[in-house]
Coordinates of C-alpha atoms in Angstrom, one line a residue:
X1 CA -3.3 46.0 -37.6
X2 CA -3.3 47.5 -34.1
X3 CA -7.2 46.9 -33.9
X4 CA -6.3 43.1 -33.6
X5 CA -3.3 43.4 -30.8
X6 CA -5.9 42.4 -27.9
X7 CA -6.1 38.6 -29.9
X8 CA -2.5 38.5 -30.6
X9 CA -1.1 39.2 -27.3
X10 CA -2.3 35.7 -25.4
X11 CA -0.7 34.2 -28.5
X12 CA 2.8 35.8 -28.1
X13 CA 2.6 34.9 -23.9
X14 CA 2.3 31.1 -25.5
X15 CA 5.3 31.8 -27.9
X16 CA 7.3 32.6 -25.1
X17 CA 6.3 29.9 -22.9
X18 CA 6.6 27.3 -25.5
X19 CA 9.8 28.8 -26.5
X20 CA 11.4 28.7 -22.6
X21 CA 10.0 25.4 -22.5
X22 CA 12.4 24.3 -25.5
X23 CA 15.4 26.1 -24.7
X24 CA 15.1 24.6 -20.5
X25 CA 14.8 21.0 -22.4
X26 CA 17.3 21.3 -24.8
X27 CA 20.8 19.1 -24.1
X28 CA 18.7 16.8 -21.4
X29 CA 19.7 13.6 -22.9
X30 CA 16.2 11.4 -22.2
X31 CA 14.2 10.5 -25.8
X32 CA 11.3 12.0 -24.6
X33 CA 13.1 15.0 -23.9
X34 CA 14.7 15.4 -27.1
X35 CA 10.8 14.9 -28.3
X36 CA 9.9 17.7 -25.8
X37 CA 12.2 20.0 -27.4
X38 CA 10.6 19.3 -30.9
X39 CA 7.4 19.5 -29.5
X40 CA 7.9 22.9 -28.4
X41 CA 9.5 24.2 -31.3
X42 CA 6.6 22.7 -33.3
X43 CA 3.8 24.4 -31.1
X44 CA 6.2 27.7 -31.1
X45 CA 6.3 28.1 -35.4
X46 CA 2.7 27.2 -35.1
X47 CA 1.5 29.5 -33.0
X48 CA 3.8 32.6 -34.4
X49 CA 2.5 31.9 -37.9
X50 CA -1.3 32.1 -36.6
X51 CA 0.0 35.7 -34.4
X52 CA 1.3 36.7 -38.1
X53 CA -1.7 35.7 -39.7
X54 CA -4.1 37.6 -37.6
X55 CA -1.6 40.8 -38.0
X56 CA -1.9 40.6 -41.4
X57 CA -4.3 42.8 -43.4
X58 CA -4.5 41.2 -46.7
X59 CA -5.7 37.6 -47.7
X60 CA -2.0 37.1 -49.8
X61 CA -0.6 38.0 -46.1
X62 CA -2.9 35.7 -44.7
X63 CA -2.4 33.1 -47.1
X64 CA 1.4 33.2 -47.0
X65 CA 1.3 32.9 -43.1
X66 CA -1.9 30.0 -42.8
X67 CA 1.2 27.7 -45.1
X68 CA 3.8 28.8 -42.9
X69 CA 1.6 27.7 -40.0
X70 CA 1.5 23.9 -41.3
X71 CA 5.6 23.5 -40.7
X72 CA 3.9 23.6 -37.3
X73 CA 0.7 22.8 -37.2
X74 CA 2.0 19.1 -39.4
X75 CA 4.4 17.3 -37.4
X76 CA 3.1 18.6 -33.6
X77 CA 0.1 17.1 -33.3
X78 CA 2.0 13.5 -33.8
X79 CA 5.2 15.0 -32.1
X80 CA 2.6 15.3 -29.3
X81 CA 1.9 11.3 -29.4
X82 CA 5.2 10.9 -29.8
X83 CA 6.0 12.7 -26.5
X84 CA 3.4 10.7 -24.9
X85 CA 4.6 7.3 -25.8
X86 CA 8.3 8.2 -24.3
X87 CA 7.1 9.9 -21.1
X88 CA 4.6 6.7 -20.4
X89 CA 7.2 4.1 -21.1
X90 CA 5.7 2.7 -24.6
X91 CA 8.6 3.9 -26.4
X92 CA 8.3 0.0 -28.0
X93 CA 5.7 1.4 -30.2
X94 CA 7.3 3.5 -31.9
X95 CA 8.3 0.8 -34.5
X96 CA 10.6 1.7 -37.5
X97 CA 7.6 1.3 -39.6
X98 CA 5.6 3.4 -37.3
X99 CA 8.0 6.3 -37.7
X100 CA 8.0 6.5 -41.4
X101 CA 4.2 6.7 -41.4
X102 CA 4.3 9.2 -39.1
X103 CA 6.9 11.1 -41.0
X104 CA 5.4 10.6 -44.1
X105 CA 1.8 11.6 -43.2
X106 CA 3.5 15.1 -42.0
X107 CA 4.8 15.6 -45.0
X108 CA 1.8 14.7 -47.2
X109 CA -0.3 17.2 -45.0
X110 CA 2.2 19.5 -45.9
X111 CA 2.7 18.9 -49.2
X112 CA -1.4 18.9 -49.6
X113 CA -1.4 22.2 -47.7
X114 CA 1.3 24.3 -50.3
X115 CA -0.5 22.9 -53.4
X116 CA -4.3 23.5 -52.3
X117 CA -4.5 26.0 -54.6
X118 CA -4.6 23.5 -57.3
X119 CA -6.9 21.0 -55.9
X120 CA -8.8 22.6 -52.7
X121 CA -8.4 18.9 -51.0
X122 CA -7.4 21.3 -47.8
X123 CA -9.5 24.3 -47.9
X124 CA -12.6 25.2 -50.7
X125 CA -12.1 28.7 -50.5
X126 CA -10.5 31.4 -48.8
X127 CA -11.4 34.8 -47.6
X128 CA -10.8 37.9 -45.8
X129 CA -14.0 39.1 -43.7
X130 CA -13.7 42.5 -42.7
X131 CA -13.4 43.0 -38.5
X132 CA -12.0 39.0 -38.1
X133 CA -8.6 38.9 -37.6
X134 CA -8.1 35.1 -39.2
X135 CA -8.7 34.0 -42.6
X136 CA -12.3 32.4 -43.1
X137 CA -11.7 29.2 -44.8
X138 CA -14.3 26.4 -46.2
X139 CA -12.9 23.2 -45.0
X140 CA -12.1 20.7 -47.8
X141 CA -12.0 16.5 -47.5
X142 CA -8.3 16.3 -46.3
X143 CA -8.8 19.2 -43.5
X144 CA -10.8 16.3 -42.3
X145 CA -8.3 13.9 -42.3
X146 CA -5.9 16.2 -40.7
X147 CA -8.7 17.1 -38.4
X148 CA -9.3 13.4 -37.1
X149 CA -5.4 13.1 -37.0
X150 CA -5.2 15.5 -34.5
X151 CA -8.3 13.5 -32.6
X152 CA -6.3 10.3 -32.4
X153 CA -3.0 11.9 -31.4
X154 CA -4.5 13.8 -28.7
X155 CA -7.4 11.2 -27.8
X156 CA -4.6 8.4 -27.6
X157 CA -2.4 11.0 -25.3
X158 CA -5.1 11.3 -22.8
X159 CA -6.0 7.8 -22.8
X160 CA -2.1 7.2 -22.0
X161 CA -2.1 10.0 -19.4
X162 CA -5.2 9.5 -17.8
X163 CA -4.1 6.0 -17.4
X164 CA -0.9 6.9 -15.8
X165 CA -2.9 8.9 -13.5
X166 CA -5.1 6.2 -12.3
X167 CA -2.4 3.8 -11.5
X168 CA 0.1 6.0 -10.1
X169 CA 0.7 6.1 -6.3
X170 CA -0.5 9.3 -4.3
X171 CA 3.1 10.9 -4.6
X172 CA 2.7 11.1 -8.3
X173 CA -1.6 11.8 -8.7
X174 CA -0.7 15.5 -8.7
X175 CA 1.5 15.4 -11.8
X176 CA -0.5 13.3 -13.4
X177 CA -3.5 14.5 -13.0
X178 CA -1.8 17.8 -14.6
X179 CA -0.7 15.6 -17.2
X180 CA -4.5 14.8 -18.2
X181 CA -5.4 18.1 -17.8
X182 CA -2.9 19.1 -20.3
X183 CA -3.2 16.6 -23.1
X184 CA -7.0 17.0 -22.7
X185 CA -7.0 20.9 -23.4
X186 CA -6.0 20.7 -27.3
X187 CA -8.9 18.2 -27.6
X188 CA -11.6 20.3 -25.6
X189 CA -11.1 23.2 -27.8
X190 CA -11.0 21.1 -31.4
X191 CA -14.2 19.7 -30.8
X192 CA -15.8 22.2 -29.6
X193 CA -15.8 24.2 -32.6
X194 CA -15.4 21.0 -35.7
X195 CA -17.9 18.9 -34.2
X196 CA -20.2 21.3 -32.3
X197 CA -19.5 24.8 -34.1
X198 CA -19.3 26.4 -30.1
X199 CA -16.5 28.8 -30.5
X200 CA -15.2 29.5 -27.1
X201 CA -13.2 32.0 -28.1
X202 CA -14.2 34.0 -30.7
X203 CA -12.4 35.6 -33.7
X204 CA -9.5 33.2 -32.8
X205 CA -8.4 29.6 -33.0
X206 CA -9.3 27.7 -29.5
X207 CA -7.3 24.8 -30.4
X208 CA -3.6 27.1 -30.3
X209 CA -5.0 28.8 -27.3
X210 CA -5.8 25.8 -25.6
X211 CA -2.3 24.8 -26.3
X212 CA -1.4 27.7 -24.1
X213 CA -3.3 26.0 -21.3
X214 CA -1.5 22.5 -22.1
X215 CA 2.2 24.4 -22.2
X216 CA 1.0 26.0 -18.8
X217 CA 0.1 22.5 -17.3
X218 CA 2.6 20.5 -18.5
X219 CA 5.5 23.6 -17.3
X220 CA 3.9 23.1 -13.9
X221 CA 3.9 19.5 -13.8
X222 CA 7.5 19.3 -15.6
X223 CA 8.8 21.3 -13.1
X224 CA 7.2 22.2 -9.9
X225 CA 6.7 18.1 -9.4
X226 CA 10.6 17.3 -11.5
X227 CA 7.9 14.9 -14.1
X228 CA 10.6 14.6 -16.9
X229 CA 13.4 17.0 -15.9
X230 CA 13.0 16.2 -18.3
X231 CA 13.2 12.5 -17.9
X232 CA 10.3 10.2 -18.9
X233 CA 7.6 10.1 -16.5
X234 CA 7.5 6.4 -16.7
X235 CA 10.0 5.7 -14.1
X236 CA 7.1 5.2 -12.3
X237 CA 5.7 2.5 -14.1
X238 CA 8.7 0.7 -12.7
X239 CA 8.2 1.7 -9.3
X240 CA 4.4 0.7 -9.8
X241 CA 5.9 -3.1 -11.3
X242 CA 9.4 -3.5 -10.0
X243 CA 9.4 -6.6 -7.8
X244 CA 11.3 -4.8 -4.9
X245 CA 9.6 -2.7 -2.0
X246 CA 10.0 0.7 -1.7
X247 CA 9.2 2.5 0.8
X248 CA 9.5 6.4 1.3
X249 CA 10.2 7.7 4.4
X250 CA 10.1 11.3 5.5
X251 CA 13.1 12.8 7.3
X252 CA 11.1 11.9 10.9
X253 CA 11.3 8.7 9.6
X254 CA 7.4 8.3 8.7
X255 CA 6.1 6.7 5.9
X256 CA 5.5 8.8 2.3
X257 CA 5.0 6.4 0.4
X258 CA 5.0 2.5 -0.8
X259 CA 4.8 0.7 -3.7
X260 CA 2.8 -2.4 -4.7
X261 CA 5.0 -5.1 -4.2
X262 CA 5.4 -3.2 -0.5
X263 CA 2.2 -3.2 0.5
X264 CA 1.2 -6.8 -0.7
X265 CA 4.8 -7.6 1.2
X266 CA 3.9 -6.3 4.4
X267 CA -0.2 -7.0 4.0
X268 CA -1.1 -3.4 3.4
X269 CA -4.3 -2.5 1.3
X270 CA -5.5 1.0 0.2
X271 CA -3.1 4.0 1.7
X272 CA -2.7 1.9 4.6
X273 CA 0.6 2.6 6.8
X274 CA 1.2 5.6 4.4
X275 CA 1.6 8.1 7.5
X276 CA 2.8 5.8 9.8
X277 CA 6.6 5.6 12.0
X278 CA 8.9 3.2 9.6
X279 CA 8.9 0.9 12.8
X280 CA 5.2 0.2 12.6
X281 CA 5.8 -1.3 8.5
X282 CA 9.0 -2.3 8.9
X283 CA 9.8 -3.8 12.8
X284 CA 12.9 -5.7 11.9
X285 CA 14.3 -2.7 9.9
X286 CA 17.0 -0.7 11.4
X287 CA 16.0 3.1 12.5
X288 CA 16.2 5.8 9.7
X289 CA 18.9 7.1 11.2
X290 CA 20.9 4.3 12.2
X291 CA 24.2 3.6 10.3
X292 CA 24.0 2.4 7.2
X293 CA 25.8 -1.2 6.7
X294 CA 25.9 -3.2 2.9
X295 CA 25.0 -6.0 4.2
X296 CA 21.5 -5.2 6.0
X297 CA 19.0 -8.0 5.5
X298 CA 15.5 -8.4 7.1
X299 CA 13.5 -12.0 7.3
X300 CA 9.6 -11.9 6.1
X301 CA 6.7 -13.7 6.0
X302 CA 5.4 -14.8 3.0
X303 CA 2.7 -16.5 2.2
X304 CA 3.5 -18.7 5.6
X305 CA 7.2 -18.9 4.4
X306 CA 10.2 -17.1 5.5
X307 CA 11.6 -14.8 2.6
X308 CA 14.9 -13.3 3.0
X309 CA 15.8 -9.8 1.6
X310 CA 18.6 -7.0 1.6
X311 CA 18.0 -3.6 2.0
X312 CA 19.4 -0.7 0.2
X313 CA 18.9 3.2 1.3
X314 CA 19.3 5.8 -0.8
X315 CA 18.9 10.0 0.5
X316 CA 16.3 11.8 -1.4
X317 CA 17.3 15.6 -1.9
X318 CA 15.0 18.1 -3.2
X319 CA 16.2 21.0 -5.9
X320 CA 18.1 22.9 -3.3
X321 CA 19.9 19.5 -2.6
X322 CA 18.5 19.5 0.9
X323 CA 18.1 16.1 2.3
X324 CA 14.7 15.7 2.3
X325 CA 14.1 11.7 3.0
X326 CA 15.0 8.4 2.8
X327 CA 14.2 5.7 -0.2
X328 CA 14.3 2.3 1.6
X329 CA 14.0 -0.8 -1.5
X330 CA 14.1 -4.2 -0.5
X331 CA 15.2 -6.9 -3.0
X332 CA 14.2 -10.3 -2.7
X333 CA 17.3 -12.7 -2.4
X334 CA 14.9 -15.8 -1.2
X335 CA 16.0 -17.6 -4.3
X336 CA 20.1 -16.8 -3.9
X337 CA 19.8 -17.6 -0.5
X338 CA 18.5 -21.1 -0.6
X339 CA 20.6 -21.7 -4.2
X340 CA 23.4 -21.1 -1.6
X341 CA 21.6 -23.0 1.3
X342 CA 21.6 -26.1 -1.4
X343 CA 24.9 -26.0 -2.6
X344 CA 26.4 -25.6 1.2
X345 CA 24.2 -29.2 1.6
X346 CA 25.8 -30.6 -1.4
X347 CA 28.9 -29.5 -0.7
X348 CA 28.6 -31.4 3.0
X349 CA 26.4 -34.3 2.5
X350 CA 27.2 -37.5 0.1
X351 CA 25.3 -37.2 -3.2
X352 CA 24.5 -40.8 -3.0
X353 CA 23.2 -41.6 0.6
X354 CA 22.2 -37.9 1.6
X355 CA 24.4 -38.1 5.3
X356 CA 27.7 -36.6 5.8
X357 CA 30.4 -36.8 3.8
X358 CA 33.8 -37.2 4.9
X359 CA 35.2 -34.0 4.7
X360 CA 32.5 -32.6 6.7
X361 CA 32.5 -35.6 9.3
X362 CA 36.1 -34.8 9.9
X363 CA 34.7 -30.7 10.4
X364 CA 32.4 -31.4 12.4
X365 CA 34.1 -34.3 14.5
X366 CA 36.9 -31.9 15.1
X367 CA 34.9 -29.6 16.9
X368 CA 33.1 -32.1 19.0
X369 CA 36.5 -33.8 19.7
X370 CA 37.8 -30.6 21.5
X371 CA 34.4 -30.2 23.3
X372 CA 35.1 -33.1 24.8
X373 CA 39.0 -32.8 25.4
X374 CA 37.5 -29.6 27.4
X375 CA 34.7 -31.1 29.5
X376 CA 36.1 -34.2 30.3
X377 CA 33.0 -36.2 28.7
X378 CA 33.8 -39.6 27.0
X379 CA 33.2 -40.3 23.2
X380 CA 33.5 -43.4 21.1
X381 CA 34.4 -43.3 17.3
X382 CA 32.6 -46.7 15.0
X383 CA 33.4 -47.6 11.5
X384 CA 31.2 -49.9 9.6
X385 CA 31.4 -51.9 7.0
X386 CA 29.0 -53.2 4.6
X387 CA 29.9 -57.3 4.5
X388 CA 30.8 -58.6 1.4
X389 CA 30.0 -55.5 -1.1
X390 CA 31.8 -56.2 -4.0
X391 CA 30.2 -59.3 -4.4
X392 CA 26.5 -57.6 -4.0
X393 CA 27.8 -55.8 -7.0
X394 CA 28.9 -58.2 -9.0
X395 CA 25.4 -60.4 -7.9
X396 CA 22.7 -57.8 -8.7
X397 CA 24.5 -54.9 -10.3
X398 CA 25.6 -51.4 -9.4
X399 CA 21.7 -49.5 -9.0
X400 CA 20.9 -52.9 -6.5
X401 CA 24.5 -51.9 -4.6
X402 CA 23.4 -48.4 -4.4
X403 CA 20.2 -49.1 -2.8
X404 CA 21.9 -51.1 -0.3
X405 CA 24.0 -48.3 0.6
X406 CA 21.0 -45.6 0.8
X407 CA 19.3 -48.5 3.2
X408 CA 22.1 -49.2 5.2
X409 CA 22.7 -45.2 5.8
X410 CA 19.0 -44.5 6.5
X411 CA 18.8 -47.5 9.1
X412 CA 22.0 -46.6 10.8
X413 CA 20.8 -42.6 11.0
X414 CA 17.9 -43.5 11.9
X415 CA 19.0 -45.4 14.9
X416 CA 21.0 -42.6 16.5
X417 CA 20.7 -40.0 18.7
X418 CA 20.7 -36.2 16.6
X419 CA 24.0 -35.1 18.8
X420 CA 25.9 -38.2 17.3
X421 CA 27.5 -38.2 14.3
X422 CA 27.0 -39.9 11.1
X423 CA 28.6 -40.2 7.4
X424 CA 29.7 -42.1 4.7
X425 CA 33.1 -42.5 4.7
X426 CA 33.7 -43.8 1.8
X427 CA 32.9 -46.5 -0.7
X428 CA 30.9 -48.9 1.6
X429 CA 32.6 -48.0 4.4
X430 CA 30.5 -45.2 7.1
X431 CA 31.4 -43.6 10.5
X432 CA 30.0 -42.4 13.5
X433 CA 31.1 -40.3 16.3
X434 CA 29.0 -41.1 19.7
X435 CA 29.8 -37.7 22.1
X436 CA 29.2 -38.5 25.6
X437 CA 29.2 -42.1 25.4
X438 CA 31.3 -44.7 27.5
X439 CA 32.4 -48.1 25.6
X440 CA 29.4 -50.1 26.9
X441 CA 27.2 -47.9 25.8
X442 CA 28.7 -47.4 22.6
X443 CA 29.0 -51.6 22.2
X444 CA 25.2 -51.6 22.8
X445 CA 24.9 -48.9 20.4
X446 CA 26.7 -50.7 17.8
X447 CA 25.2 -53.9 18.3
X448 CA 22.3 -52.7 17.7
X449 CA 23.2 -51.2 14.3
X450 CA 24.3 -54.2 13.2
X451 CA 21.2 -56.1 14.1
X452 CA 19.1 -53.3 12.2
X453 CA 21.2 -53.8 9.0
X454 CA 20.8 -57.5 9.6
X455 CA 16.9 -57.4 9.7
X456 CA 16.5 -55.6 6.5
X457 CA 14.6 -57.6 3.7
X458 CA 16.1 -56.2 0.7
X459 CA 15.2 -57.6 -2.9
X460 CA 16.3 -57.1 -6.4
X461 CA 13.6 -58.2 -9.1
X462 CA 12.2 -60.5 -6.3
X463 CA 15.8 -61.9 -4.8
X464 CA 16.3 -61.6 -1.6
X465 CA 19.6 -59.3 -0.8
X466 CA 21.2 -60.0 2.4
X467 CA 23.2 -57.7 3.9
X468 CA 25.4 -57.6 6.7
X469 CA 28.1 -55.2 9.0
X470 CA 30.8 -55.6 10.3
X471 CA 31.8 -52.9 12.9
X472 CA 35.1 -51.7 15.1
X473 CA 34.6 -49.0 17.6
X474 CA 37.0 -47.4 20.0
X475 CA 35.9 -45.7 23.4
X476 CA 37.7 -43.1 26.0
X477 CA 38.5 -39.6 26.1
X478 CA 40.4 -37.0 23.8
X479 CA 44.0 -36.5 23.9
X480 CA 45.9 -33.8 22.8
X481 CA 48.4 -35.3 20.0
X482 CA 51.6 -34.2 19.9
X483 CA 52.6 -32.0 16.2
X484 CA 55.6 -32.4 14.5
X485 CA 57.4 -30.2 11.7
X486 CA 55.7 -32.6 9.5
X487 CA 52.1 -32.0 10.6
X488 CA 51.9 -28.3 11.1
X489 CA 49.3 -28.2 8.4
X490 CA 47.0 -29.7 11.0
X491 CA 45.4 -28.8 14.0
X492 CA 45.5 -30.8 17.0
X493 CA 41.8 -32.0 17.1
X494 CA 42.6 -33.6 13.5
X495 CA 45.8 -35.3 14.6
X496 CA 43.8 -36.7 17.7
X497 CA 40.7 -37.8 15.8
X498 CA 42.6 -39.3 12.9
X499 CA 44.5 -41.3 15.7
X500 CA 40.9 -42.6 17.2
X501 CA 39.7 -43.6 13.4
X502 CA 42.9 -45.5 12.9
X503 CA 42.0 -47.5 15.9
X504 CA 38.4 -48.1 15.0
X505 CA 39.3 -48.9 12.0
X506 CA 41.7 -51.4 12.9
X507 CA 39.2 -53.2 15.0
X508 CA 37.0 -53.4 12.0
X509 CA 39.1 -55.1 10.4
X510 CA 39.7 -57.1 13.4
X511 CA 35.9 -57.9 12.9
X512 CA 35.7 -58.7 9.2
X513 CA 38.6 -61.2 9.8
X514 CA 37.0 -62.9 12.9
X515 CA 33.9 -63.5 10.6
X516 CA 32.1 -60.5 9.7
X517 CA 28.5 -59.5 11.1
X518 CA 30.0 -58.6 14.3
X519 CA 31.1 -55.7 17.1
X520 CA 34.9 -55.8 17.6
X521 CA 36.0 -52.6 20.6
X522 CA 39.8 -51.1 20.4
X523 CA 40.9 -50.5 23.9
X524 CA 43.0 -47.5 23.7
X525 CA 46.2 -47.1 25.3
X526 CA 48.6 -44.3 25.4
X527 CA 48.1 -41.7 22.5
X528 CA 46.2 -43.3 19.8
X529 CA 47.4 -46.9 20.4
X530 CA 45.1 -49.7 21.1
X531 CA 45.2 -53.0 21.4
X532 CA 42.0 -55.0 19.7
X533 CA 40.3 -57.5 21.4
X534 CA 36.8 -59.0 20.6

């Protein structure tokens, strides 16, 4: 037995890889390393059996240990797809259905393996050949079978790996280029000697020593590059397809790495920028070091259009725990941010018309009110009134009303200047607030609103519509009104600027009772009482 030690020994260095391997995997909690951990222990009996077998002197010994072998040498081949399909991130595959035909061609080729000796579907004969250290074996039909099984396992791995290889980014090309190298090995040595009779190694089985080199590759790329630890390699699959950018920066604050959606974000092609200060790929990003806020956001071009998006940092520490860089993702919130843009312009403009509504008129006409109380400047304050609305209604029905109020809005907002002021304040009623703007001015400005809405040639299923405005304005300069218990709730501004509408609007209705169609000015006097005169 001691003759044959020399073709054991690389066998028991792969026992005790394979068997490290399993016990440094076991409790992670990832599928695929669960799968690892089987793997190992699969590729671990396998490979002790074959030591055994070659130890043994005589073919029963040989025998006994060749079965053993196959509680192995059964399940790992498709324990090694199985690995595969979890570390790539095509765990979907593995359909229920697709489990129990992998379980259950295991345990055929099991089953087929402890009962050769009544068909010799597995092997035709078996022999001992003195100076070999393995049983010589005639291979039988199923071998075959089992033979190609272990093609497409292994042939499917590589495609997977190789793949990963080719579309990972240059931080992960290392590790999966190890990966391939690995799931490759198995395959190298099987067809070597089934299809092309080369033995590489003689006296022994290449295809258990070549699992040696895979356990070797795969420790390295496990663990000196963290591929699985173990956690599936696939997170980078979603690094390669997340729609966010990420960018890796070094601790000088250079560039590592980027990710697709990066690059085609800031117009990079190729390894472009990779090497370069964080400033040169990302100019309106604050400085690595700079202090880290929630609510960072940087503005883009894309595709010609602004795109808005928050940034989130995260410390990348090595094993040690040393802080070894910075992961800097950008999410695109283009979408939340004009979803927000569009309610804040329904929320402030009137659904029907598309101007101001009241509420925000009154906002807005606040804050120009106390500009003006400041500076001294004049301001006028017009209400308008469509003439004679309800009986438009009642004439050509509701959608014919509504078009009149759309027309009369656009014509009026049309007509002023963009610091003035304009909304519907309700029902046919609208307002405007005129900054800067004496009472003749603001008479000539109303008159000529009321001439615009005169001039429109509206029709309803070819009948003419006429429409008409009646207007009241009041011009002068803000005062401060006085607050009582009463009105604490509001601010000075909305006191004063309620005062000025009551007077405007009481010389519109000085208008619409002196005839309608016409410009009536409130003269104010004291604090917010006027006397209207036409």
């Amino acid at each position: 037995m001691l003759e044959y030690t020399p073709y054991v020994l690389p066998f028991l260095v792969s026992l005790g890889l394979t068997s490290a391997l399993a016990l440094v995997a076991v409790g992670r909690p990832s599928p695929a390393a669960r799968t690892f951990v089987w793997l190992m222990l699969g590729l671990s009996v396998w490979t002790l059996c074959y030591a055994l077998e070659l130890c043994s002197p005589t073919l029963a010994g040989k025998h006994a240990w060749l079965v053993a072998k196959y509680v192995g040498a059964a399940p790992t081949p498709l324990l090694w797809l199985v690995f595969c399909l979890y570390a790539t991130g095509r765990e979907a595959w593995l359909t229920r259905r697709v489990q129990w035909a992998l379980a259950g061609w295991a345990a055929l080729t099991f089953a087929v393996v402890c009962t050769d000796g009544v068909h010799h579907l597995m092997w035709t004969e078996l022999r001992v050949v003195p100076g070999e250290p393995e049983l010589q074996a005639g291979h039988g039909p199923f071998f075959w079978l089992y033979a190609a099984a272990i093609y497409a396992s292994i042939l499917t791995s590589v495609v997977l790996f190789t793949r990963f290889y080719w579309t990972a980014q240059p931080l992960f090309r290392r590790q999966g280029l190890l990966l391939t190298l690995g799931g490759f090995a198995p395959l190298a040595g099987r067809m070597s000697e089934d299809l092309f009779g080369l033995d590489l190694l003689l006296r022994v089985d290449e295809v258990i020593f070549f699992f040696l080199v895979s356990a070797v590759l795969f420790a390295l790329a496990l663990f000196r590059y963290s591929a699985l630890r173990l956690v599936p390699i696939a997170h980078h699959l979603v690094v390669h397809n997340i729609r966010a950018g990420i960018v890796v920066l070094d601790l000088s604050g250079r560039v590592v790495d980027l990710n697709p959606f990066a690059r085609e974000l800031f117009g990079l092609t190729g390894t472009a920028g990779v090497g370069a200060p964080s400033h040169t790929v990302l100019p309106h990003l604050a400085p690595p070091d700079a202090p880290q806020t929630t609510d960072e956001e940087v503005t883009l071009l894309s595709r010609g259009q602004p795109a808005y998006f928050t940034v989130q940092r995260s410390p990348i520490r090595g094993a040690s725990g040393r802080l070894s860089g910075q992961a800097v993702v950008l999410f695109d919130v283009t979408a939340r941010r004009e979803a927000e843009q569009q309610l804040r312009q329904l929320a402030q403009s009137d659904a029907l018309t598309g101007v101001h509504n009241r509420r925000h008129f009154v906002t807005l006409a606040g804050q120009a009110l106390a500009q003006a109380g400041r500076s001294g400047q004049p301001f006028a304050v017009v209400m308008m009134d469509i003439d004679r609305f309800k009986g438009i209604n009642d004439t050509y029905g509701h959608p014919a009303g509504d078009e009149v109020l759309r027309a009369v809005a656009q014509t009026c907002q049309a007509r002023l200047r963009r610091t003035d002021l304009f909304a519907r304040y309700g029902g046919e009623e609208f307002v405007a607030l005129l900054p800067a703007t004496s009472a003749p001015e603001a008479q000539q400005v109303a008159e000529a609103l009321r001439e615009a809405v005169e001039a429109l040639r509206l029709e309803d299923a070819g009948r003419p519509i006429p429409v008409t405005l009646s207007l009241g304005l009041v011009a002068g300069q803000a005062a401060q009104a006085q607050t009582t218990q009463d009105q604490m709730t509001q601010t000075p501004q909305e006191l004063d600027l309620h005062a000025w509408i009551a007077q405007a609007d009481a010389a519109l209705y000085a208008a619409k009772t002196g005839g309608r169609n016409r410009v009536t000015l409130a003269v104010p006097q004291g604090r917010g009482v006027g006397l209207v005169v036409g």
